[in-house]
Coordinates of C-alpha atoms in Angstrom, one line a residue:
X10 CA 21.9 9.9 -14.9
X11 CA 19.8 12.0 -17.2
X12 CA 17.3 9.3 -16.9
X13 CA 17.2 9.5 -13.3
X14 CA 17.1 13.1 -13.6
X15 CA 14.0 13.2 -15.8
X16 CA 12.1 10.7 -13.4
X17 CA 12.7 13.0 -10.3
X18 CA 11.3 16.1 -12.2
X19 CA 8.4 13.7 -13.3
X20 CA 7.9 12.3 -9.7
X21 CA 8.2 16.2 -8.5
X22 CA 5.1 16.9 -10.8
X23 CA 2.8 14.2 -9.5
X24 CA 3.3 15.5 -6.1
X25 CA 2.6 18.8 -6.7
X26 CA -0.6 17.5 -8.4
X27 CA -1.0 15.3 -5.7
X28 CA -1.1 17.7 -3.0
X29 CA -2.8 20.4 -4.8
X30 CA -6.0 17.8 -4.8
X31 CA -5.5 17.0 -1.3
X32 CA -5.3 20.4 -0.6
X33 CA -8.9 21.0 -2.5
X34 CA -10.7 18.5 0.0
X35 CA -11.2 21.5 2.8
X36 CA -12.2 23.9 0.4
X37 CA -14.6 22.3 -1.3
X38 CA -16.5 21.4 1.8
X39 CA -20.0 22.3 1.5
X40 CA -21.0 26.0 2.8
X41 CA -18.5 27.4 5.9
X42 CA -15.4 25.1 6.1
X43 CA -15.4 26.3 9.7
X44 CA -18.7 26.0 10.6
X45 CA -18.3 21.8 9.1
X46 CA -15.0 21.5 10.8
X47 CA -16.5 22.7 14.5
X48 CA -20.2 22.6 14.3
X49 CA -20.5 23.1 18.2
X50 CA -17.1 25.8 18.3
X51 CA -17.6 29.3 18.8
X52 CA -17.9 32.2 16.6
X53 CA -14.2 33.0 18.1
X54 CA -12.9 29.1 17.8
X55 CA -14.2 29.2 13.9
X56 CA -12.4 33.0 13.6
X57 CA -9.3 31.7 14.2
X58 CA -9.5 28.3 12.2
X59 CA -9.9 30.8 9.5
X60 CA -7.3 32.5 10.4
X61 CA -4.6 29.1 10.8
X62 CA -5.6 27.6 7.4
X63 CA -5.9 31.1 5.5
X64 CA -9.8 30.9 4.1
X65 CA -9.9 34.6 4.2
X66 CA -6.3 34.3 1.9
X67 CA -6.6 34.3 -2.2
X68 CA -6.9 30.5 -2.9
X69 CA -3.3 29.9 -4.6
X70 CA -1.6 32.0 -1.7
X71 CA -3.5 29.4 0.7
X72 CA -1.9 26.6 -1.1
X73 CA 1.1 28.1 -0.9
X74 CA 1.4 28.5 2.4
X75 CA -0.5 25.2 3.3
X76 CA 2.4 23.7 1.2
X77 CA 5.3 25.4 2.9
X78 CA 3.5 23.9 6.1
X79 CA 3.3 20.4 4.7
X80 CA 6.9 20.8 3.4
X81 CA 8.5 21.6 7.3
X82 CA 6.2 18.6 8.6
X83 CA 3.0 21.2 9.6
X84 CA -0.2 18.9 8.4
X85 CA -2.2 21.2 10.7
X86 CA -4.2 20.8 13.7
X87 CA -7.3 18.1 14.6
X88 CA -9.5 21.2 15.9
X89 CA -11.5 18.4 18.1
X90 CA -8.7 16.4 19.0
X91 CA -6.4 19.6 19.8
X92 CA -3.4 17.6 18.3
X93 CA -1.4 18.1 15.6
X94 CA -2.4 15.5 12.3
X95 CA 1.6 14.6 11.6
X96 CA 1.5 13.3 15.8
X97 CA -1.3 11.4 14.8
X98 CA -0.5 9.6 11.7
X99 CA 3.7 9.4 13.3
X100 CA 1.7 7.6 15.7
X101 CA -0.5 5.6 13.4
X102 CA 1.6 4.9 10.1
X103 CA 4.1 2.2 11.3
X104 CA 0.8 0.1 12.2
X105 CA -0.3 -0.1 8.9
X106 CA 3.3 0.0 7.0
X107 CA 3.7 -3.1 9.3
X108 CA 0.6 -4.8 8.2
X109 CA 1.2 -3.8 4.6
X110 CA 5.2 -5.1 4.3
X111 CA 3.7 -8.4 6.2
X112 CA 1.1 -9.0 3.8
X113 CA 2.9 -7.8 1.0
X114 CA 6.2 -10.5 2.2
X115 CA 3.5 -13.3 3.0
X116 CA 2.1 -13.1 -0.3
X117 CA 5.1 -12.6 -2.5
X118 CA 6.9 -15.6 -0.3
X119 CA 4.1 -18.1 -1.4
X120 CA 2.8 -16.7 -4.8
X121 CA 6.6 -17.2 -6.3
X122 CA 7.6 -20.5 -5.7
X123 CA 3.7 -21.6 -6.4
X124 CA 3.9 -19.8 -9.9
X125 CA 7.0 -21.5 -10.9
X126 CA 5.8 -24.9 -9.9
X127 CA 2.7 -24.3 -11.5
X128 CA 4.5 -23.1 -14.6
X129 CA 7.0 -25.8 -14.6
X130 CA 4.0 -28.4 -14.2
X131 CA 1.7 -26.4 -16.7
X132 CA -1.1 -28.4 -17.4
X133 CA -1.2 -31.0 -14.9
X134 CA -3.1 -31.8 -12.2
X135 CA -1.3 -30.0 -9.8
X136 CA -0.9 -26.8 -12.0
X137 CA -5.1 -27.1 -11.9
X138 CA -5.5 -27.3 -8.1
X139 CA -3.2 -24.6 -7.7
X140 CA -5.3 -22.6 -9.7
X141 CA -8.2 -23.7 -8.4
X142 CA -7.1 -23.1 -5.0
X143 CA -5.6 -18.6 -5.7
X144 CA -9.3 -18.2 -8.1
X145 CA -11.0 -19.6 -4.9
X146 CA -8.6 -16.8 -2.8
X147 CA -9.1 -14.0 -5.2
X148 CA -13.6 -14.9 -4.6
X149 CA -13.6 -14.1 -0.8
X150 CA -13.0 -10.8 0.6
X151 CA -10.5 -10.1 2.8
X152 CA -12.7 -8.8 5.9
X153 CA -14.6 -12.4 5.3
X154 CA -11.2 -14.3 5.3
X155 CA -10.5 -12.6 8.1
X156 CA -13.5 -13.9 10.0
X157 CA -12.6 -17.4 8.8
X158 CA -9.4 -17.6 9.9
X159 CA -10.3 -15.9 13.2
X160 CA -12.4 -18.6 13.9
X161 CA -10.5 -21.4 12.6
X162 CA -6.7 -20.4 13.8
X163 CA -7.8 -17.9 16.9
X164 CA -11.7 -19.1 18.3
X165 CA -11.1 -23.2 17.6
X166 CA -7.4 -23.5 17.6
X167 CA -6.1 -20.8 19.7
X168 CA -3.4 -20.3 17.4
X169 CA -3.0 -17.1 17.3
X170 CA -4.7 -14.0 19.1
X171 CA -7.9 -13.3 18.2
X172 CA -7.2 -9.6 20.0
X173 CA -4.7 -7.5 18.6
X174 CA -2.2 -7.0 21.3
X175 CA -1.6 -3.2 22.6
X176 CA 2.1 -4.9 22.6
X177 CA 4.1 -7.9 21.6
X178 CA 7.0 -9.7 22.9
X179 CA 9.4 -10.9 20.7
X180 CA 10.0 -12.0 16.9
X181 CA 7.0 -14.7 17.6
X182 CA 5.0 -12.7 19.7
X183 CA 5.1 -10.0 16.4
X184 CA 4.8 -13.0 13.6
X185 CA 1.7 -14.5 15.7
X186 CA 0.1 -10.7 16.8
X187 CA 0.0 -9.9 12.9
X188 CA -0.2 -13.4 11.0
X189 CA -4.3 -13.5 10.7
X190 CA -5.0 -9.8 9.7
X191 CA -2.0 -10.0 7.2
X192 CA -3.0 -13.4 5.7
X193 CA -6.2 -11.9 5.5
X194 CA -4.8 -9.2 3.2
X195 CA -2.2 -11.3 1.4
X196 CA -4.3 -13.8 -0.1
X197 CA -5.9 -11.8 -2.7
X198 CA -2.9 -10.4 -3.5
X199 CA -1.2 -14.1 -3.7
X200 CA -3.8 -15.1 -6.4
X201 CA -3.2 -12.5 -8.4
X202 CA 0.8 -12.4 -8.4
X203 CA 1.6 -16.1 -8.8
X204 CA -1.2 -16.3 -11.9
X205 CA 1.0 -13.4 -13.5
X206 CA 4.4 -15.0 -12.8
X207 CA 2.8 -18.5 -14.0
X208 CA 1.7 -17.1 -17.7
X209 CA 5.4 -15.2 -17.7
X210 CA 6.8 -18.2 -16.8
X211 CA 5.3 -20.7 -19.6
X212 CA 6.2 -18.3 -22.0
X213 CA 10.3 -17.8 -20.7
X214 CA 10.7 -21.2 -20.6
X215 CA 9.9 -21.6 -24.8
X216 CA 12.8 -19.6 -25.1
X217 CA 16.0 -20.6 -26.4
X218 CA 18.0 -20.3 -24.0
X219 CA 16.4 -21.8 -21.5
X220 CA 16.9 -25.1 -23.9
X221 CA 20.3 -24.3 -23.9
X222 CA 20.3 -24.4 -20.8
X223 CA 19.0 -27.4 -20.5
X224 CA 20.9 -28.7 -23.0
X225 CA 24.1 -27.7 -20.8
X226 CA 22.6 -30.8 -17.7
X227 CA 21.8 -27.6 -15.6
X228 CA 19.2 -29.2 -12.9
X229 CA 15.8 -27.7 -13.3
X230 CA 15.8 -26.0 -10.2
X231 CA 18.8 -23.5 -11.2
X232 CA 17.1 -23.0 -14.2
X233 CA 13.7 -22.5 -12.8
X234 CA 14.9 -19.5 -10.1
X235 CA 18.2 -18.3 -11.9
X236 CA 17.6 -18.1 -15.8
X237 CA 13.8 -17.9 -15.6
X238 CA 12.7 -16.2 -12.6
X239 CA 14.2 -12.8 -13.3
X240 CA 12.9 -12.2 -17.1
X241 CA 9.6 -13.6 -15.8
X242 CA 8.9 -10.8 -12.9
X243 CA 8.2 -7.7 -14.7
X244 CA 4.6 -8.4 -14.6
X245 CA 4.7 -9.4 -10.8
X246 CA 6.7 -6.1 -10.2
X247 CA 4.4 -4.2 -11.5
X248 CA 1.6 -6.2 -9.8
X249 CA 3.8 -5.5 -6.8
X250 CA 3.8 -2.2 -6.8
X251 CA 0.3 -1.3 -8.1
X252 CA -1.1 -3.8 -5.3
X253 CA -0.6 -1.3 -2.6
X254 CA -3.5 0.8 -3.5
X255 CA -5.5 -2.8 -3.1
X256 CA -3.5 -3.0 0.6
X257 CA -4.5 0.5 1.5
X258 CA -8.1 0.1 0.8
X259 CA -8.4 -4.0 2.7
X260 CA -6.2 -2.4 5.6
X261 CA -8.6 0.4 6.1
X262 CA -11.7 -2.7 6.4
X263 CA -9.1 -5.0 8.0
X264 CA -7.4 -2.5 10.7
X265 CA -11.1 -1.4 11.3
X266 CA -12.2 -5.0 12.3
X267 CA -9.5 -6.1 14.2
X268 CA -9.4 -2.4 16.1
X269 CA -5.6 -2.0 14.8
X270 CA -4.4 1.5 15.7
X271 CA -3.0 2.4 11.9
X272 CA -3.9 4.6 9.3
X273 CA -7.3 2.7 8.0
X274 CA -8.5 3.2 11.7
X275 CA -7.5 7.2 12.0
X276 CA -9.5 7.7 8.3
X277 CA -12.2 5.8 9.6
X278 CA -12.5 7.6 12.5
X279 CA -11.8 11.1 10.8
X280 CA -14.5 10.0 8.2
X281 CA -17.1 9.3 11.0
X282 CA -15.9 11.9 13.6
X283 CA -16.0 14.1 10.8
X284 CA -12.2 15.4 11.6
X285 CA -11.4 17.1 8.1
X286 CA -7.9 18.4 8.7
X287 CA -7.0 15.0 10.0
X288 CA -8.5 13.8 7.2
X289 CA -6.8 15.5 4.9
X290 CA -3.3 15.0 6.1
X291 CA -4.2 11.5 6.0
X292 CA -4.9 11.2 2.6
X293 CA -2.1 13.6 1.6
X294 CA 0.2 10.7 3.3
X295 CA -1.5 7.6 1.9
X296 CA -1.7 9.4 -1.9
X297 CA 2.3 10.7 -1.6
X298 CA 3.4 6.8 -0.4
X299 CA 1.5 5.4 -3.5
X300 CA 3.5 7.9 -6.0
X301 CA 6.5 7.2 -3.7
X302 CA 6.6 3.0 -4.4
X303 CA 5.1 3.2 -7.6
X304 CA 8.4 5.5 -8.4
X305 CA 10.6 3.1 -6.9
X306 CA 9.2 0.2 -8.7
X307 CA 9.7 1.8 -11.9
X308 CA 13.1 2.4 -11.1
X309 CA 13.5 -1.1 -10.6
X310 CA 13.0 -2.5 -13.9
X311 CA 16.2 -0.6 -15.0
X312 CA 17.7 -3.1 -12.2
X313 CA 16.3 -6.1 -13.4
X314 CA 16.5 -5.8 -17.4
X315 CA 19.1 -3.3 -18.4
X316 CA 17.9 -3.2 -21.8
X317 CA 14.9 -0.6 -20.7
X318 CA 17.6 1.7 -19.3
X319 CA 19.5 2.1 -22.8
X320 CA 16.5 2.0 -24.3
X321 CA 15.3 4.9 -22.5
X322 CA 18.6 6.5 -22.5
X323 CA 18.5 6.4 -26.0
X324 CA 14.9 7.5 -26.4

C-alpha cells in the first residue's frame, strides 16, 4: 500500500509538471497571444479572449484557474471553430485509441510467439530469416508501408478499403476498415518487441530451472510460454509501454494520410490552421495519456515479478 501510495504522489507531480508546460505553449506565443490566435478578429473579439484565458491575470493565478478549468473538463474554446477543445478531441480520441490498441494488439500478437520461436531456434536458419525479415520492418517507415500495403492489399487485391469508412458494419467490417493503417503502425513496433523478448528469451532458457524443467519431460511448448515467457517480458513491457510515444507520433503521419478523424488529424489541422487553444488541449491530452500508461506499466512489474514489490517495499 505504501508503495502504491508513493507512486500516486509521484504520478500527481508529473502531471502538474505536465500541465504547467502545456499551459506555457499560449503564453509563449510570439508578441499578442490574441492578436496570433485571431489575426482577422476584432479589437472587441481579441478583448475578450483576454478576458476568458486571463492574459491580463498574474501568470501563476492564470494557471491556476486554467487548471481548475482543465480539472472540471473546461480545455477552452477553438476561437475559429467556436467549439469547445474537450467536444473536439471527445470526438477525435476514440479514433486514434482505436488505431493505437489495434496496432499495439497486432504487433504484440505476432512479435511474441515469433520471439520465442526464434529464441527457442537461436541460431538457425529460421531464427536468421526472422530476423532478417523485423530489421527489414524496422528500415521502412510507417507512412511508406502504408503506401505498400495500400497498393498491394487495397489497389491490386481489394482486400481491404483503401478509404477509411465514415462507418463500419460489424466485427469484420471494423477488423478490415482498420487492418492497413494499423499494420502500418505495428510493424515497427513488431521488430523491435519480438528482438527484445528473443535476447530475454536465450538468456531464461540457460537457467536452471528451465533444465529442471526439462528434466521433469515437460513438452517444450509449456515450457516455452509458462516457465519462460513471464520472466522474459520485462523488457517487452517496458517496450510496450514506452512504444506509445512512437504510436502517437506514426498515427499523427498515418491518420493524416489515410484522412482518419483522430487526434494526429485535429493537431495537424490545429498546427496548420493555426488553432492554438485546440492545440493545446490537444497536447495536454496526448502528454497526460503517456504519463497515464507509462504509470500503469510500471505498476505492472509488481504483477509480474513480485520480487520488485518487496524489494521496493523494503527500500
Amino acid at each position: 500500500m505504501r508503495l502504491l501510495v508513493t507512486k500516486l504522489v509521484q504520478l500527481v507531480v508529473v502531471l502538474l509538471v505536465v500541465s504547467f508546460f502545456a499551459f506555457l505553449l499560449i503564453r509563449l506565443l510570439p508578441g499578442d497571444p490574441a492578436e496570433v490566435i485571431i489575426p482577422f478578429g476584432t479589437n472587441q473579439q481579441r478583448e475578450q479572449l483576454r478576458k476568458d484565458i486571463g492574459l491580463k491575470e498574474p501568470f501563476f493565478t492564470q494557471y491556476g484557474k486554467w487548471l481548475n478549468g482543465v480539472v472540471h473538463g473546461d480545455l477552452g474554446q477553438d476561437y475559429q471553430t467556436h467549439q469547445k477543445a474537450t467536444t473536439i478531441i471527445r470526438q477525435a480520441l476514440p479514433k486514434s485509441l482505436q488505431l493505437m490498441l489495434y496496432a499495439e494488439v497486432l504487433a504484440l500478437a505476432i512479435a511474441i510467439p515469433l520471439g520465442v520461436f526464434a529464441a527457442y531456434k537461436a541460431g538457425s536458419a529460421a531464427d536468421k530469416i526472422a530476423n532478417l525479415t523485423v530489421f527489414g520492418l524496422l528500415s521502412v517507415p510507417d507512412f511508406v508501408l502504408l503506401f505498400l500495403l495500400t497498393y498491394y492489399l487495397g489497389v491490386k487485391n481489394h482486400t481491404f478499403p483503401v478509404i477509411f469508412p465514415n462507418a463500419t458494419h460489424g466485427l469484420s467490417g471494423w477488423f478490415k476498415a482498420w487492418f492497413l493503417p494499423a499494420a502500418s503502425l505495428a510493424a515497427g513496433q513488431l521488430a523491435v518487441f519480438m528482438r527484445l523478448l528473443r535476447t530475454d528469451m536465450i538468456a531464461t532458457l540457460q537457467e536452471d530451472y528451465i533444465t529442471m524443467a526439462k528434466s521433469k519431460g515437460l513438452t517444450n511448448l509449456r515450457i516455452l510460454f509458462r516457465h519462460a515467457l513471464r520472466p522474459s517480458s520485462f523488457s517487452l513491457l517496458t517496450a510496450a509501454g514506452l512504444s506509445v510515444g512512437a504510436l502517437i507520433g506514426g498515427t499523427l503521419i498515418i491518420e493524416v494520410i489515410y484522412s482518419i478523424p483522430g487526434m494526429g488529424l485535429t493537431i495537424f489541422n490545429a498546427i496548420s490552421q493555426r488553432q492554438y487553444v485546440l492545440l493545446q488541449a490537444c497536447v495536454l491530452v496526448v502528454a497526460v495519456g503517456y504519463v497515464l500508461i507509462n504509470f500503469v506499466v510500471d505498476l505492472l512489474y509488481t504483477v509480474l515479478d513480485p520480487r520488485i514489490r518487496h524489494a521496493r517495499a523494503a527500500a
